DNA sequence: ATCCCGAGGG
DNA sequence: CCCTCTGGAT
């Protein structure tokens, strides 16, 4: 449970998957924040298919704050949960425009007050948007660190703290992306492909899971 | 069928 | 802790 081992894991995952570049196509905090809200329970592909249209028509918080829910649902429909998301991003835009002078807050306390922003989304905004050493402990990160024996708690805040403590501060974005890829492709929730796992030699779970071709 | 870089509410 | 919200990919 120390940084040396986490560094080793990150290194092994990098060797396996190559260097993954953080997706920094969102040119400003407005785009990043909205994209993060839209990303809940869907894939990048879906989000990327609607953001050009959305950002083309609503380039900033102010314009989005004046939009109608119906117009937004029409655009973001394919990302799922579209009624919640539409309502949330309009309301969020209003709050940021009126209460934060159009500036996205740079701390957890204020971010999670915004509709549609929870701990995970807030951490993505803090790390990618503000370059802070925040790590979004999503389902993949939580699952992988738990299987590796790094986290024992069920409390999400404690898990987040434990995980953040072991990830090198210079590598948090890369680490996050590696964990996501690894979690989706190999260390899956069900039927993990332990035989193909780049870090199986470090994983106590591996030996209990039979390999099925 | 099952899952997705979740959030909000009871 | 539980449940609901939703389309799309596999």
Coordinates of C-alpha atoms (C1' of nucleotides) in Angstrom, one line a residue:
Chain A
X1 CA 0.0 0.0 0.0
X2 CA 2.7 2.5 -0.8
X3 CA 3.6 4.7 -3.6
X4 CA 6.4 2.5 -4.9
X5 CA 3.9 -0.3 -5.7
X6 CA 1.4 2.1 -7.3
X7 CA 4.2 3.5 -9.5
X8 CA 5.0 0.0 -10.5
X9 CA 1.4 -0.7 -11.4
X10 CA 1.1 2.5 -13.4
X11 CA 4.3 1.6 -15.2
X12 CA 3.0 -1.9 -16.0
X13 CA -0.3 -0.6 -17.3
X14 CA 1.5 2.1 -19.4
X15 CA 3.6 -0.6 -21.0
X16 CA 0.5 -2.6 -21.8
X17 CA -1.7 0.1 -23.1
X18 CA 0.8 2.7 -24.2
X19 CA 0.6 6.3 -23.1
X20 CA -2.9 7.5 -23.1
X21 CA -3.3 11.2 -23.7
X22 CA -5.8 13.0 -21.6
X23 CA -8.6 14.2 -23.7
X24 CA -8.1 17.9 -23.6
X25 CA -10.3 18.8 -26.5
X26 CA -12.5 20.8 -24.3
X27 CA -11.1 24.2 -24.8
X28 CA -12.3 25.8 -21.7
X29 CA -13.9 25.1 -18.3
X30 CA -17.3 25.7 -19.7
X31 CA -17.0 22.9 -22.2
X32 CA -15.2 20.6 -19.7
X33 CA -17.8 21.1 -17.0
X34 CA -20.8 20.5 -19.3
X35 CA -19.1 17.5 -20.9
X36 CA -18.5 16.0 -17.5
X37 CA -22.1 16.3 -16.6
X38 CA -23.1 14.7 -19.9
X39 CA -20.7 11.8 -19.3
X40 CA -22.6 10.2 -16.5
X41 CA -23.4 6.6 -17.3
X42 CA -22.5 6.8 -20.9
X43 CA -19.4 6.7 -23.2
X44 CA -17.1 9.3 -24.6
X45 CA -18.3 8.4 -28.0
X46 CA -21.9 9.5 -27.2
X47 CA -20.7 12.7 -25.5
X48 CA -18.4 13.5 -28.4
X49 CA -21.3 13.1 -30.8
X50 CA -23.4 15.8 -29.2
X51 CA -20.9 18.4 -27.9
X52 CA -20.0 20.0 -31.2
X53 CA -23.7 20.8 -31.8
X54 CA -24.3 21.8 -28.2
X55 CA -21.3 24.0 -27.9
X56 CA -21.8 25.5 -31.4
X57 CA -25.3 26.7 -30.4
X58 CA -24.5 27.5 -26.7
X59 CA -20.8 28.6 -26.5
X60 CA -20.9 29.7 -22.8
X61 CA -22.7 29.5 -19.5
X62 CA -24.7 32.6 -20.2
X63 CA -26.2 31.4 -23.5
X64 CA -26.9 27.9 -22.0
X65 CA -28.5 29.4 -19.0
X66 CA -31.2 30.9 -21.2
X67 CA -31.9 27.7 -23.1
X68 CA -35.2 25.8 -22.9
X69 CA -35.1 22.2 -21.6
X70 CA -36.8 21.0 -24.8
X71 CA -34.1 22.4 -27.0
X72 CA -31.4 20.8 -25.0
X73 CA -33.0 17.4 -24.7
X74 CA -33.3 17.3 -28.5
X75 CA -29.5 17.8 -28.8
X76 CA -28.2 15.6 -26.0
X77 CA -30.8 12.8 -26.2
X78 CA -28.4 10.1 -27.2
X79 CA -26.3 10.5 -24.0
X80 CA -29.1 9.0 -21.9
X81 CA -30.7 10.5 -18.7
X82 CA -31.4 13.5 -21.0
X83 CA -34.1 15.1 -19.0
X84 CA -32.0 15.2 -15.8
X85 CA -28.9 16.3 -17.7
X86 CA -30.7 19.1 -19.6
X87 CA -32.3 20.4 -16.5
X88 CA -29.0 20.2 -14.6
X89 CA -26.8 21.9 -17.1
X90 CA -29.3 24.8 -17.6
X91 CA -29.6 25.3 -13.9
X92 CA -25.9 24.9 -13.4
X93 CA -25.3 27.6 -16.0
X94 CA -27.6 29.9 -14.2
X95 CA -25.9 29.4 -10.9
X96 CA -22.4 29.9 -12.3
X97 CA -23.5 32.9 -14.3
X98 CA -25.3 34.6 -11.4
X99 CA -23.5 33.4 -8.3
X100 CA -20.0 32.8 -9.5
X101 CA -19.7 35.6 -12.0
X102 CA -19.3 33.1 -14.8
X103 CA -16.3 31.3 -13.3
X104 CA -16.3 27.7 -12.4
X105 CA -15.4 27.2 -8.8
X106 CA -12.0 25.5 -8.1
X107 CA -12.8 23.6 -5.0
X108 CA -14.8 20.5 -4.1
X109 CA -17.1 22.3 -1.6
X110 CA -18.5 24.6 -4.1
X111 CA -18.4 22.2 -7.1
X112 CA -20.6 19.6 -5.5
X113 CA -23.3 22.1 -4.8
X114 CA -23.8 22.5 -8.5
X115 CA -26.6 20.4 -9.9
X116 CA -25.3 17.4 -11.9
X117 CA -21.9 17.6 -10.2
X118 CA -21.1 14.9 -7.6
X119 CA -17.7 13.9 -6.2
X120 CA -16.5 12.1 -9.2
X121 CA -17.3 14.8 -11.7
X122 CA -15.9 17.4 -9.3
X123 CA -12.6 15.5 -9.2
X124 CA -12.5 15.3 -13.0
X125 CA -12.9 19.1 -13.2
X126 CA -10.3 19.7 -10.4
X127 CA -7.8 17.5 -12.0
X128 CA -8.2 18.1 -15.7
X129 CA -9.5 21.6 -15.5
X130 CA -7.5 23.0 -12.6
X131 CA -4.5 20.7 -12.7
X132 CA -5.0 19.8 -9.1
X133 CA -4.0 16.4 -7.6
X134 CA -7.5 15.1 -7.5
X135 CA -8.4 11.6 -8.5
X136 CA -11.9 10.7 -9.6
X137 CA -12.6 7.4 -7.9
X138 CA -15.1 6.0 -10.3
X139 CA -16.3 2.4 -10.4
X140 CA -13.2 1.2 -12.2
X141 CA -10.7 2.8 -9.9
X142 CA -12.6 1.6 -6.9
X143 CA -12.9 -2.0 -8.2
X144 CA -9.3 -2.3 -9.3
X145 CA -7.7 -0.9 -6.1
X146 CA -10.0 -3.1 -4.1
X147 CA -9.0 -6.2 -5.9
X148 CA -5.4 -5.3 -5.6
X149 CA -5.9 -5.0 -1.9
X150 CA -5.2 -1.3 -1.6
X151 CA -8.6 -0.2 -0.3
X152 CA -10.6 -1.9 2.2
X153 CA -13.2 0.7 3.1
X154 CA -16.7 0.9 1.7
X155 CA -16.9 4.6 2.5
X156 CA -16.4 6.4 -0.9
X157 CA -14.7 9.4 0.8
X158 CA -12.2 7.1 2.5
X159 CA -11.6 5.1 -0.6
X160 CA -11.0 8.3 -2.5
X161 CA -8.5 9.4 0.2
X162 CA -6.7 6.1 0.2
X163 CA -6.4 5.9 -3.6
X164 CA -5.3 9.5 -3.9
X165 CA -2.6 8.8 -1.3
X166 CA -0.9 6.2 -3.3
X167 CA -1.1 7.7 -6.8
X168 CA 2.0 9.8 -7.6
X169 CA 0.9 13.4 -7.9
X170 CA 2.5 13.9 -11.2
X171 CA 0.6 11.1 -12.8
X172 CA -2.9 11.3 -11.6
X173 CA -4.6 12.0 -15.0
X174 CA -2.6 9.4 -16.8
X175 CA -3.3 6.9 -13.9
X176 CA -7.0 7.6 -14.0
X177 CA -7.2 7.0 -17.8
X178 CA -5.2 3.8 -17.4
X179 CA -7.4 2.5 -14.7
X180 CA -10.5 3.2 -16.8
X181 CA -9.1 1.4 -19.8
X182 CA -7.9 -1.5 -17.7
X183 CA -11.2 -1.7 -15.9
X184 CA -13.2 -1.7 -19.0
X185 CA -11.2 -4.2 -21.0
X186 CA -9.5 -6.5 -18.5
X187 CA -10.4 -6.0 -14.8
X188 CA -14.1 -6.0 -15.6
X189 CA -16.7 -6.2 -12.9
X190 CA -17.7 -9.7 -14.1
X191 CA -15.5 -12.3 -15.6
X192 CA -12.3 -10.3 -15.3
X193 CA -9.6 -11.5 -17.7
X194 CA -7.0 -12.2 -15.1
X195 CA -4.9 -14.3 -17.3
X196 CA -4.3 -11.4 -19.7
X197 CA -3.9 -8.8 -16.9
X198 CA -0.7 -6.8 -16.9
X199 CA -0.6 -6.6 -13.1
X200 CA -1.9 -10.0 -12.1
X201 CA 1.4 -10.9 -10.4
X202 CA 0.6 -8.2 -7.9
X203 CA -3.1 -9.1 -7.4
X204 CA -4.3 -11.4 -4.7
X205 CA -7.6 -11.9 -6.4
X206 CA -6.1 -13.5 -9.5
X207 CA -5.5 -16.8 -7.9
X208 CA -9.1 -17.3 -7.0
X209 CA -10.6 -16.7 -10.4
X210 CA -10.5 -19.5 -12.9
X211 CA -9.6 -18.7 -16.4
X212 CA -12.4 -19.3 -19.0
X213 CA -11.4 -19.2 -22.6
Chain B
dA1 C1' -29.0 -9.4 -20.8
dT2 C1' -25.5 -6.2 -19.0
dC3 C1' -22.8 -2.3 -18.7
dC4 C1' -21.3 2.6 -19.3
dC5 C1' -15.4 7.7 -16.6
dG6 C1' -23.1 9.0 -11.9
dA7 C1' -26.2 12.0 -9.4
dG8 C1' -30.0 12.8 -6.6
dG9 C1' -33.5 11.4 -3.6
dG10 C1' -35.8 8.5 -0.1
Chain C
dC1 C1' -28.7 1.2 2.3
dC2 C1' -32.2 1.4 -1.6
dC3 C1' -34.2 3.2 -6.0
dT4 C1' -34.8 6.0 -10.4
dC5 C1' -33.4 8.2 -14.5
dT6 C1' -32.1 6.6 -20.1
dG7 C1' -30.0 5.5 -24.8
dG8 C1' -26.6 3.0 -27.0
dA9 C1' -22.9 -0.6 -27.5
dT10 C1' -21.7 -5.3 -27.1

